[in-house]
Short mmCIF file of C-alpha atoms in Angstrom, two decimals:
data_model
loop_
_atom_site.label_atom_id
_atom_site.label_comp_id
_atom_site.label_asym_id
_atom_site.label_seq_id
_atom_site.Cartn_x
_atom_site.Cartn_y
_atom_site.Cartn_z
CA MET A 968 113.07 66.05 165.67
CA GLY A 969 116.06 66.56 163.40
CA TYR A 970 117.30 63.97 160.93
CA GLU A 971 120.70 63.43 159.35
CA THR A 972 119.59 61.80 156.07
CA ILE A 973 116.03 63.12 155.67
CA ILE A 974 114.52 66.61 155.58
CA TYR A 975 111.15 66.61 157.35
CA SER A 976 108.59 69.38 157.61
CA VAL A 977 104.85 69.83 158.11
CA GLU A 978 102.95 72.76 156.62
CA ASP A 979 99.27 73.26 155.75
CA GLY A 980 98.47 69.65 156.59
CA VAL A 981 101.22 68.25 154.33
CA ALA A 982 104.14 66.27 155.76
CA LYS A 983 107.13 66.46 153.40
CA ILE A 984 109.72 63.69 153.69
CA ILE A 985 112.71 64.46 151.48
CA PHE A 986 115.62 62.01 151.23
CA ASN A 987 118.86 63.92 151.76
CA ARG A 988 121.95 61.83 151.06
CA PRO A 989 122.66 63.26 147.57
CA ASP A 990 126.39 62.50 147.66
CA ALA A 991 125.54 58.83 148.25
CA GLY A 992 122.62 58.68 145.83
CA HIS A 993 120.17 58.65 148.76
CA SER A 994 121.25 55.05 149.28
CA ILE A 995 120.05 53.06 152.26
CA ASN A 996 122.49 52.60 155.13
CA ARG A 997 121.84 52.00 158.83
CA VAL A 998 121.19 55.66 159.66
CA PHE A 999 118.83 56.16 156.72
CA ALA A 1000 116.83 52.99 157.47
CA HIS A 1001 116.31 53.95 161.10
CA GLU A 1002 115.45 57.54 160.22
CA PHE A 1003 113.01 56.37 157.53
CA MET A 1004 111.17 54.32 160.14
CA SER A 1005 111.25 57.16 162.64
CA VAL A 1006 109.93 59.79 160.22
CA ALA A 1007 107.21 57.39 159.03
CA ILE A 1008 106.03 57.00 162.63
CA GLU A 1009 106.22 60.76 163.20
CA ALA A 1010 104.25 61.62 160.05
CA THR A 1011 101.58 58.96 160.48
CA THR A 1012 100.86 59.74 164.14
CA ASN A 1013 100.65 63.54 163.78
CA PRO A 1014 96.93 64.49 163.82
CA ASP A 1015 97.72 67.66 161.87
CA VAL A 1016 99.01 65.67 158.87
CA ARG A 1017 96.38 65.06 156.18
CA CYS A 1018 98.69 64.14 153.30
CA ILE A 1019 102.27 62.84 153.04
CA LEU A 1020 104.69 63.72 150.23
CA VAL A 1021 107.93 61.76 149.73
CA SER A 1022 110.74 62.80 147.37
CA ALA A 1023 114.50 63.42 147.31
CA THR A 1024 116.92 66.29 146.88
CA GLY A 1025 119.08 66.64 143.78
CA SER A 1026 118.72 64.74 140.52
CA MET A 1027 118.10 61.17 141.67
CA TYR A 1028 115.53 59.44 143.84
CA SER A 1029 117.53 56.56 145.33
CA PHE A 1030 120.13 54.04 144.23
CA GLY A 1031 118.83 51.57 146.83
CA GLY A 1032 121.06 49.74 149.27
CA ASP A 1033 124.35 51.41 150.19
CA LEU A 1034 126.75 48.75 148.91
CA LYS A 1035 129.77 50.62 150.29
CA PHE A 1036 128.19 50.43 153.73
CA PHE A 1037 127.38 46.74 153.18
CA SER A 1038 131.06 46.09 152.36
CA THR A 1039 132.04 47.32 155.83
CA GLU A 1040 129.60 44.88 157.44
CA MET A 1041 130.51 41.68 155.58
CA ASP A 1042 131.54 39.81 158.72
CA LYS A 1043 127.97 40.22 159.99
CA ILE A 1044 126.09 41.05 156.78
CA GLU A 1045 123.18 38.69 157.44
CA SER A 1046 122.33 40.25 160.81
CA THR A 1047 122.92 43.75 159.40
CA LEU A 1048 120.43 43.22 156.57
CA LEU A 1049 117.90 41.64 158.93
CA GLU A 1050 118.16 44.80 161.04
CA LEU A 1051 117.97 47.23 158.10
CA THR A 1052 115.04 45.52 156.44
CA ALA A 1053 113.18 45.23 159.73
CA VAL A 1054 113.22 48.97 160.35
CA LEU A 1055 112.79 49.93 156.68
CA HIS A 1056 109.82 47.61 156.35
CA GLN A 1057 108.26 48.98 159.53
CA GLY A 1058 108.32 52.43 157.92
CA ILE A 1059 106.71 51.12 154.73
CA GLN A 1060 103.97 49.45 156.78
CA ARG A 1061 103.27 52.75 158.53
CA PHE A 1062 102.73 54.49 155.18
CA HIS A 1063 100.70 51.57 153.79
CA HIS A 1064 98.31 51.53 156.76
CA SER A 1065 98.16 55.30 157.31
CA GLY A 1066 94.77 56.94 157.05
CA VAL A 1067 95.99 59.75 154.79
CA PRO A 1068 97.03 59.81 151.11
CA VAL A 1069 100.72 59.26 150.38
CA ILE A 1070 102.31 60.82 147.29
CA ILE A 1071 105.77 59.94 145.98
CA ALA A 1072 107.56 62.25 143.56
CA VAL A 1073 110.36 60.34 141.77
CA ASN A 1074 112.87 62.94 140.63
CA GLY A 1075 115.45 60.68 138.98
CA MET A 1076 116.87 57.16 139.00
CA ALA A 1077 115.05 54.71 141.27
CA ALA A 1078 117.16 51.55 141.44
CA GLY A 1079 116.99 48.46 143.65
CA GLY A 1080 115.66 49.52 147.03
CA GLY A 1081 115.04 52.94 145.51
CA PHE A 1082 112.58 51.33 143.09
CA SER A 1083 110.97 49.57 146.05
CA LEU A 1084 110.67 52.91 147.87
CA ALA A 1085 108.79 54.32 144.88
CA LEU A 1086 105.99 51.73 145.13
CA PHE A 1087 104.21 52.17 148.47
CA ALA A 1088 102.40 55.42 147.66
CA ASP A 1089 98.79 55.95 146.68
CA ILE A 1090 99.85 58.31 143.88
CA VAL A 1091 103.26 58.33 142.16
CA LEU A 1092 104.50 61.28 140.10
CA ALA A 1093 107.71 60.92 138.11
CA ALA A 1094 109.96 63.41 136.36
CA GLN A 1095 110.38 62.75 132.64
CA SER A 1096 114.05 61.92 133.28
CA ALA A 1097 113.24 59.33 135.95
CA LYS A 1098 114.20 55.71 135.36
CA PHE A 1099 113.31 52.52 137.18
CA VAL A 1100 115.32 49.30 137.51
CA MET A 1101 115.14 46.46 140.03
CA ALA A 1102 118.89 45.73 139.87
CA TYR A 1103 118.92 43.40 142.89
CA THR A 1104 120.01 40.26 141.05
CA ASN A 1105 122.84 42.18 139.38
CA ALA A 1106 124.41 42.20 142.84
CA GLY A 1107 123.38 38.62 143.61
CA LEU A 1108 120.56 39.79 145.87
CA SER A 1109 116.78 39.34 146.03
CA PRO A 1110 114.22 42.16 146.37
CA ASP A 1111 113.19 43.83 149.61
CA GLY A 1112 111.41 47.05 150.53
CA SER A 1113 107.94 45.75 149.52
CA SER A 1114 108.59 45.35 145.78
CA SER A 1115 107.65 41.66 145.77
CA TYR A 1116 104.29 42.71 147.25
CA TYR A 1117 103.48 45.81 145.21
CA LEU A 1118 104.99 45.10 141.79
CA PRO A 1119 102.89 42.00 140.95
CA ARG A 1120 99.77 43.86 142.08
CA VAL A 1121 100.63 46.89 139.96
CA VAL A 1122 102.06 45.33 136.78
CA GLY A 1123 101.05 41.66 136.97
CA LEU A 1124 103.13 38.58 137.69
CA ARG A 1125 104.80 38.20 134.27
CA ARG A 1126 106.04 41.77 134.15
CA ALA A 1127 107.20 41.61 137.78
CA GLN A 1128 109.17 38.47 136.93
CA GLU A 1129 110.75 40.21 133.94
CA LEU A 1130 111.74 43.27 135.95
CA MET A 1131 113.23 41.24 138.79
CA LEU A 1132 114.98 38.56 136.72
CA THR A 1133 116.29 40.58 133.76
CA ASN A 1134 116.69 44.00 135.44
CA ARG A 1135 115.02 45.69 132.50
CA LEU A 1136 115.35 49.48 132.71
CA LEU A 1137 112.08 51.39 132.42
CA SER A 1138 111.77 55.02 131.39
CA ALA A 1139 109.30 57.21 133.25
CA GLU A 1140 106.84 56.94 130.37
CA GLU A 1141 107.16 53.14 130.26
CA ALA A 1142 106.63 53.05 134.03
CA ARG A 1143 103.46 55.07 133.53
CA GLU A 1144 102.24 52.73 130.79
CA TRP A 1145 102.88 49.74 133.07
CA GLY A 1146 100.97 51.35 135.94
CA ILE A 1147 103.96 51.92 138.24
CA VAL A 1148 103.67 55.68 137.84
CA THR A 1149 100.44 57.69 137.96
CA THR A 1150 101.63 60.77 136.07
CA VAL A 1151 104.81 61.89 134.30
CA VAL A 1152 105.72 65.55 134.80
CA ASN A 1153 108.36 67.85 133.29
CA ASP A 1154 111.47 67.71 135.47
CA GLU A 1155 111.32 71.37 136.49
CA LYS A 1156 107.62 71.09 137.39
CA LEU A 1157 107.76 67.88 139.43
CA MET A 1158 107.81 69.26 142.97
CA GLU A 1159 105.46 72.10 142.07
CA GLU A 1160 102.88 69.62 140.78
CA ALA A 1161 103.44 67.20 143.67
CA GLU A 1162 103.03 69.94 146.26
CA LYS A 1163 99.93 71.31 144.53
CA LEU A 1164 98.35 67.85 144.60
CA ALA A 1165 99.40 67.26 148.22
CA LYS A 1166 97.85 70.56 149.35
CA LYS A 1167 94.65 69.74 147.47
CA LEU A 1168 94.38 66.31 149.12
CA ALA A 1169 95.23 67.81 152.53
CA LYS A 1170 92.07 69.93 152.23
CA GLY A 1171 89.92 66.96 151.26
CA PRO A 1172 87.82 64.43 153.21
CA THR A 1173 90.69 62.70 155.00
CA LYS A 1174 88.62 59.93 156.58
CA ALA A 1175 87.10 59.06 153.21
CA TYR A 1176 90.58 58.84 151.70
CA GLY A 1177 91.57 56.54 154.55
CA ALA A 1178 88.54 54.36 153.86
CA VAL A 1179 89.52 54.14 150.18
CA LYS A 1180 93.00 52.96 151.21
CA LYS A 1181 91.58 50.31 153.56
CA LEU A 1182 89.14 49.02 150.94
CA LEU A 1183 91.74 48.78 148.19
CA SER A 1184 94.26 47.09 150.50
CA LYS A 1185 91.91 44.09 150.77
CA THR A 1186 90.74 43.91 147.15
CA PHE A 1187 92.92 40.96 146.15
CA GLU A 1188 92.85 39.18 149.48
CA GLN A 1189 89.23 38.49 150.37
CA PRO A 1190 86.08 37.20 148.68
CA LEU A 1191 83.42 39.46 147.18
CA GLU A 1192 81.06 39.07 150.13
CA ALA A 1193 83.68 40.30 152.63
CA GLN A 1194 84.61 43.22 150.36
CA LEU A 1195 80.95 44.23 150.00
CA ASP A 1196 80.51 44.07 153.77
CA ASP A 1197 83.51 46.36 154.21
CA GLU A 1198 82.10 48.75 151.61
CA SER A 1199 78.77 48.91 153.49
CA ARG A 1200 80.42 49.63 156.83
CA HIS A 1201 82.79 52.27 155.45
CA ILE A 1202 80.23 54.24 153.42
CA ALA A 1203 77.80 54.26 156.35
CA ALA A 1204 80.52 55.50 158.70
CA MET A 1205 81.65 58.14 156.20
CA ALA A 1206 78.08 59.43 155.71
CA ALA A 1207 77.75 59.81 159.48
CA SER A 1208 81.09 61.65 159.85
CA ASP A 1209 81.39 65.44 159.94
CA ASP A 1210 82.96 65.55 156.49
CA GLY A 1211 80.35 63.15 155.11
CA ARG A 1212 77.51 65.34 156.35
CA GLU A 1213 79.29 68.41 154.99
CA GLY A 1214 79.89 66.78 151.62
CA LEU A 1215 76.28 65.65 151.23
CA ASP A 1216 74.93 69.03 152.27
CA ALA A 1217 77.29 70.85 149.91
CA PHE A 1218 76.29 68.58 147.01
CA LEU A 1219 72.56 69.04 147.65
CA ASN A 1220 72.92 72.82 148.00
CA LYS A 1221 75.27 73.16 145.01
CA ARG A 1222 78.14 74.71 146.97
CA LYS A 1223 81.80 73.86 147.48
CA PRO A 1224 82.35 71.65 150.55
CA SER A 1225 84.71 72.66 153.34
CA PHE A 1226 86.25 69.49 154.71
CA LYS A 1227 87.96 69.40 158.12
CA GLY A 1228 89.32 65.87 158.05
CA LYS A 1229 86.85 64.69 160.70
#
């Protein structure tokens, strides 16, 4: 399927989702929101995909909501934003609940909804020149795109409040120190490093990665006993899987495992 605002490809188990509205700062309009949802469904239902990589063309990641587009919809702005957030949020949920690792490579400014779209990954790489700012309240708006869910979990409530209320601008290195970013990479090496990591994860024990995601998604939302029960069920299931048997055998026989994602 072809997309107007996103470049999508699958190779060697890696689904690459590259935002492609550079002239509009990869901002979110109706077409982008619907295509984001569609590509999320496509990537997360393809059995050949074992890792997902999200980034953007050019020198910026995303400026967030397309305010020029919003200005053309002011007579029905409430219904328009209910529509856009519904489909955008469906895409984010697909990535959040997917059974494969998701990597985001932030190649420049991530503002407003762009900041939100830099939060849902399992691993976030950022170019040294990348910057992060919530920016919503500068336009009299409140956050969307999952930032009110992820930010407090990543940086804590006080820092989330500061970012959302004061619109403090974070450098890539500050974002790493705060836990928003996993690794900061030289600008010219960003996609090379992101693709290298994606290919490595795509050759790994996919089901075990999926189990890690499920376990961590419940960490702050259930008591210890429930978490321990989930841990027991997942590790037992992983040990009985093809990759689990392969991993244990490889470890015992001091050889490199060959995982098939099964």
